[in-house]
Amino acid sequence: MRFGISGRGEEMNLNRLSRKAIAGVLPSELIRWDVHYIPTVDSTQKYAAEIFRKRGRGGVFFGTNFQSAGRGREGRAWIAPRGKALLFSLVLIPRRPGDHHHFLTIVTALAVCEALRSHLALKPGMKWPNDVLVNGKKVCGILTEMVRSHDGEPGLVAGVGLNVNQGRSSFPGDLSGVATSLSLETGERIPRLPLLGSLMKSFEDQYFLFQKGQSDEIIRRWKGYSSILGRYVSIRKGKREIRGTVVDLEDTGAIVLRLDSGRTESFLGSECRFL
Ligand code: BTN
């Protein structure tokens, strides 16, 4: 379903983030979200982790309109111009946070894919472990980190950076070949609030399956979006580079590679490059 826009005023309202507006589009069937919004922060990951450290509770949504020091994987920066992206972090306490760190990234990426398909009729792909692609270019990145509350209880923070209304100038030089926004791929301006509502509804659906232990169903859905299954890839593990064909995904979030030697081996959370 595309979200029709009847007028400029309505478009502005559906794009303007505030704590109240966000709370109004989040689903409430499964998780009663504790919603936080600050228009400018350094990184939503940091604030969400601080809230967990103090209160030790899951179900926290922390969103912003601009990050001055957004964080990506492997110490990279995550940059998005003010008002153009969806940038938020979710605090969750899955049944086994330690073991499920990587799988939560898969659950979140799957939620993004399902929302892009149902809300915008796109055909997204998932590039293990944490990227969502549209037409082969990255439109969303996910960063999952383990955190501890003041009394030592573990929780997870899943950060989502979704490129929504950036124009071409946001992806200069080499970036233009590898990154994009939803607006560039659809040719339309996309109001962020209804998209966020769809994404979070989809997140709750996938997360519920995960909590019920139905990882096999999540993996089945992941396979439907996977752009790496069957591909010959290169994985970095420390200083080693390993090459092989992706043959499966495990419920830890690890991918299984058939190596050149014919042996199969699984890998967690590494960087993955198509060859
Ligand atoms: C990646 O692909 O490297 C992951 C990017 C994750 C970016 C999001 S934006 C919201 C949250 N806050 C951050 O500082 N990072 C994550």
Coordinates of C-alpha atoms and ligand atoms in Angstrom, one line a residue:
M1 CA 0.0 0.0 0.0
R2 CA 1.4 3.4 -1.0
F3 CA 0.6 6.2 1.4
G4 CA -1.3 8.8 -0.6
I5 CA -0.6 12.4 0.1
S6 CA -3.5 14.7 -0.4
G7 CA -1.8 18.1 0.3
R8 CA 1.4 19.8 1.4
G9 CA 0.1 20.4 4.9
E10 CA -0.7 16.8 5.5
E11 CA 2.6 15.7 4.0
M12 CA 4.4 18.0 6.5
N13 CA 2.5 16.6 9.4
L14 CA 3.1 13.0 8.4
N15 CA 6.8 13.8 8.2
R16 CA 7.2 15.8 11.4
L17 CA 8.6 13.8 14.2
S18 CA 7.8 14.4 17.9
R19 CA 7.4 12.2 20.9
K20 CA 3.6 12.4 20.6
A21 CA 3.5 11.8 16.8
I22 CA 5.8 8.8 17.2
A23 CA 3.8 7.3 20.1
G24 CA 0.7 7.7 17.9
V25 CA 2.0 5.4 15.1
L26 CA 3.7 2.8 17.2
P27 CA 1.8 -0.5 17.6
S28 CA 0.8 -1.4 21.2
E29 CA -0.5 -4.9 20.9
L30 CA 2.7 -6.7 22.0
I31 CA 5.0 -4.2 23.5
R32 CA 4.0 -1.0 25.4
W33 CA 6.7 1.2 24.0
D34 CA 8.3 3.8 26.3
V35 CA 8.9 6.5 23.6
H36 CA 11.7 9.0 23.8
Y37 CA 12.5 11.6 21.2
I38 CA 15.1 14.3 21.1
P39 CA 15.4 16.4 17.9
T40 CA 19.2 16.4 17.9
V41 CA 21.5 13.9 19.7
D42 CA 25.0 12.6 19.1
S43 CA 23.8 9.0 18.8
T44 CA 20.5 7.3 19.7
Q45 CA 22.4 4.2 20.6
K46 CA 24.1 6.0 23.4
Y47 CA 20.9 7.4 24.9
A48 CA 19.0 4.2 24.6
A49 CA 21.8 2.3 26.4
E50 CA 21.9 4.9 29.1
I51 CA 18.1 4.5 29.7
F52 CA 18.6 0.8 29.9
R53 CA 21.6 1.2 32.3
K54 CA 19.4 3.2 34.7
R55 CA 16.1 1.4 34.5
G56 CA 16.9 -2.1 33.3
R57 CA 13.7 -2.4 31.3
G58 CA 13.1 -3.3 27.6
G59 CA 10.5 -1.8 25.3
V60 CA 12.3 1.5 24.9
F61 CA 12.1 3.4 21.6
F62 CA 14.6 6.3 21.3
G63 CA 14.3 8.4 18.1
T64 CA 15.8 11.6 16.7
N65 CA 15.6 13.9 13.7
F66 CA 19.4 14.3 13.5
Q67 CA 22.6 12.7 14.9
S68 CA 25.8 14.6 15.2
A69 CA 27.8 11.4 15.8
G70 CA 25.8 8.5 14.4
R71 CA 27.6 5.2 14.7
G72 CA 27.7 2.4 12.2
R73 CA 29.3 -1.0 12.4
E74 CA 33.1 -1.5 12.7
G75 CA 33.6 2.0 14.2
R76 CA 32.3 3.7 11.0
A77 CA 30.2 6.9 11.1
W78 CA 26.5 6.9 10.1
I79 CA 25.6 10.2 8.5
A80 CA 22.2 11.4 7.5
P81 CA 21.0 15.0 6.9
R82 CA 18.5 16.5 9.3
G83 CA 14.9 15.5 8.8
K84 CA 15.5 13.0 5.9
A85 CA 15.9 9.7 7.6
L86 CA 14.4 7.4 10.2
L87 CA 17.0 7.1 13.0
F88 CA 16.1 5.2 16.1
S89 CA 17.3 2.6 18.7
L90 CA 15.2 0.0 20.4
V91 CA 16.0 -1.5 23.8
L92 CA 15.0 -5.2 24.1
I93 CA 15.5 -8.0 26.4
P94 CA 15.1 -11.2 24.4
R95 CA 15.0 -14.5 26.2
R96 CA 18.8 -15.1 25.8
P97 CA 20.3 -11.6 25.0
G98 CA 23.9 -12.9 24.9
D99 CA 23.2 -15.7 22.4
H100 CA 20.7 -13.7 20.3
H101 CA 22.7 -10.6 19.7
H102 CA 23.3 -11.4 16.0
F103 CA 19.9 -12.9 15.4
L104 CA 18.2 -9.7 16.6
T105 CA 20.0 -7.9 13.7
I106 CA 18.4 -10.5 11.3
V107 CA 14.9 -10.0 13.0
T108 CA 15.2 -6.2 12.6
A109 CA 16.4 -6.3 9.0
L110 CA 13.6 -8.7 8.2
A111 CA 11.1 -6.2 9.7
V112 CA 12.5 -3.4 7.5
C113 CA 12.2 -5.6 4.4
E114 CA 8.6 -6.6 5.2
A115 CA 7.6 -3.0 5.8
L116 CA 9.3 -1.8 2.6
R117 CA 7.4 -4.5 0.7
S118 CA 4.0 -3.9 2.2
H119 CA 4.1 -0.1 2.6
L120 CA 6.0 0.9 -0.5
A121 CA 5.6 -2.1 -2.8
L122 CA 9.4 -2.4 -3.1
K123 CA 11.4 -5.5 -3.5
P124 CA 14.1 -5.2 -0.9
G125 CA 17.0 -7.6 -0.3
M126 CA 18.9 -8.5 2.8
K127 CA 22.6 -8.5 2.7
W128 CA 23.9 -10.4 5.7
P129 CA 24.5 -9.4 8.4
N130 CA 22.9 -6.0 8.7
D131 CA 22.2 -4.3 5.4
V132 CA 18.9 -3.8 3.6
L133 CA 19.3 -3.2 -0.1
V134 CA 16.9 -1.7 -2.7
N135 CA 17.9 -2.2 -6.3
G136 CA 21.2 -3.5 -5.1
K137 CA 22.1 -0.4 -3.0
K138 CA 22.1 0.0 0.7
V139 CA 19.1 1.8 2.1
C140 CA 19.2 0.8 5.7
G141 CA 21.9 -0.3 8.2
I142 CA 21.3 -2.0 11.6
L143 CA 23.7 -1.9 14.6
T144 CA 22.9 -4.3 17.5
E145 CA 24.9 -3.9 20.7
M146 CA 24.8 -5.7 24.0
V147 CA 24.3 -3.5 27.0
R148 CA 24.1 -4.0 30.8
S149 CA 21.8 -2.4 33.3
H150 CA 23.2 -1.0 36.6
D151 CA 22.7 -4.3 38.3
G152 CA 24.4 -6.3 35.5
E153 CA 21.4 -7.6 33.6
P154 CA 22.0 -7.9 29.8
G155 CA 19.9 -6.2 27.2
L156 CA 20.2 -5.4 23.5
V157 CA 20.0 -2.1 21.7
A158 CA 19.1 -2.4 18.0
G159 CA 19.8 0.8 16.1
V160 CA 18.1 1.4 12.7
G161 CA 19.2 4.0 10.2
L162 CA 16.8 4.1 7.2
N163 CA 17.5 6.5 4.3
V164 CA 14.1 7.9 3.4
N165 CA 14.1 11.3 1.7
Q166 CA 17.8 12.0 0.9
G167 CA 18.5 13.4 -2.6
R168 CA 21.4 12.4 -4.8
S169 CA 23.7 15.0 -3.2
S170 CA 23.6 12.9 0.0
F171 CA 25.5 10.1 -1.8
P172 CA 28.5 11.8 -3.5
G173 CA 31.3 10.1 -5.4
D174 CA 31.7 6.3 -4.9
L175 CA 28.7 6.3 -2.4
S176 CA 26.3 6.8 -5.2
G177 CA 27.0 3.3 -6.5
V178 CA 26.4 1.6 -3.1
A179 CA 23.9 3.7 -1.1
T180 CA 20.5 5.2 -1.8
S181 CA 17.3 6.4 -0.3
L182 CA 13.7 5.2 -0.6
S183 CA 12.8 8.5 -2.2
L184 CA 15.5 8.1 -4.9
E185 CA 14.3 4.5 -5.6
T186 CA 10.6 5.3 -5.7
G187 CA 10.7 8.8 -7.2
E188 CA 8.4 10.0 -4.4
R189 CA 8.7 11.9 -1.2
I190 CA 7.9 9.5 1.6
P191 CA 6.3 10.8 4.8
R192 CA 8.2 9.2 7.7
L193 CA 5.6 8.7 10.3
P194 CA 3.3 6.2 8.5
L195 CA 6.5 4.3 7.3
L196 CA 7.7 4.2 10.9
G197 CA 4.3 2.8 12.0
S198 CA 4.5 0.0 9.3
L199 CA 8.1 -0.8 10.2
M200 CA 7.4 -1.0 13.9
K201 CA 4.3 -3.2 13.3
S202 CA 6.4 -5.5 11.2
F203 CA 9.1 -5.4 13.9
E204 CA 6.7 -6.6 16.5
D205 CA 5.4 -9.4 14.3
Q206 CA 9.0 -10.7 13.7
Y207 CA 10.0 -10.1 17.3
F208 CA 7.0 -12.1 18.6
L209 CA 8.0 -15.1 16.4
F210 CA 11.5 -14.8 17.8
Q211 CA 10.4 -14.7 21.4
K212 CA 8.1 -17.7 20.8
G213 CA 11.2 -19.6 19.6
Q214 CA 10.1 -19.7 16.0
S215 CA 13.5 -18.9 14.6
D216 CA 12.9 -21.4 11.7
E217 CA 10.0 -19.2 10.5
I218 CA 12.2 -16.1 10.6
I219 CA 14.9 -17.9 8.7
R220 CA 12.4 -19.1 6.1
R221 CA 11.3 -15.4 5.6
W222 CA 14.9 -14.3 5.6
K223 CA 15.7 -16.7 2.8
G224 CA 12.9 -15.0 0.7
Y225 CA 14.7 -11.7 0.9
S226 CA 18.3 -12.9 1.0
S227 CA 20.5 -11.5 -1.6
I228 CA 23.4 -13.6 -0.5
L229 CA 22.1 -17.1 -0.4
G230 CA 23.9 -19.1 -3.1
R231 CA 26.4 -16.2 -3.7
Y232 CA 30.1 -16.6 -3.7
V233 CA 31.4 -14.2 -1.0
S234 CA 34.4 -13.2 1.0
I235 CA 34.2 -12.9 4.8
R236 CA 36.8 -11.3 7.1
K237 CA 37.5 -13.1 10.3
G238 CA 40.2 -11.2 12.2
K239 CA 43.0 -11.0 9.8
R240 CA 41.8 -14.0 7.7
E241 CA 39.8 -13.7 4.6
I242 CA 37.6 -16.7 3.9
R243 CA 35.8 -17.4 0.6
G244 CA 32.9 -19.6 0.0
T245 CA 29.3 -20.0 -1.2
V246 CA 26.6 -19.1 1.2
V247 CA 24.5 -22.2 1.8
D248 CA 22.4 -21.5 4.9
L249 CA 21.6 -19.3 7.9
E250 CA 21.6 -20.6 11.5
D251 CA 19.3 -19.5 14.3
T252 CA 22.3 -17.8 16.0
G253 CA 22.4 -15.4 13.0
A254 CA 25.5 -17.1 11.6
I255 CA 25.8 -17.8 7.9
V256 CA 27.0 -21.2 6.7
L257 CA 29.6 -21.1 3.9
R258 CA 30.7 -24.0 1.7
L259 CA 34.4 -23.3 1.5
D260 CA 36.6 -23.9 -1.6
S261 CA 37.9 -27.0 0.2
G262 CA 34.3 -28.4 0.2
R263 CA 34.0 -28.1 4.0
T264 CA 31.2 -26.1 5.5
E265 CA 31.8 -23.6 8.3
S266 CA 29.5 -21.0 10.0
F267 CA 30.4 -17.4 10.7
L268 CA 28.9 -14.7 12.9
G269 CA 28.7 -11.0 12.4
S270 CA 31.6 -10.6 10.0
E271 CA 31.8 -8.2 7.1
C272 CA 30.7 -9.9 3.9
R273 CA 31.7 -8.9 0.3
F274 CA 30.2 -10.3 -2.9
L275 CA 32.8 -11.7 -5.3
Ligands
BTN1 C1 25.7 0.1 9.7 O1 25.2 -0.3 8.6 O2 26.9 0.3 9.8 C2 24.8 0.3 10.9 C3 24.2 1.7 10.9 C4 23.3 1.9 12.1 C5 22.9 3.4 12.2 C6 21.8 3.6 13.2 S1 21.1 5.2 13.1 C7 20.3 5.0 14.6 C8 21.3 4.3 15.5 N1 22.1 5.3 16.2 C9 23.4 5.2 15.8 O3 24.3 5.9 16.2 N2 23.5 4.2 14.9 C10 22.3 3.5 14.7

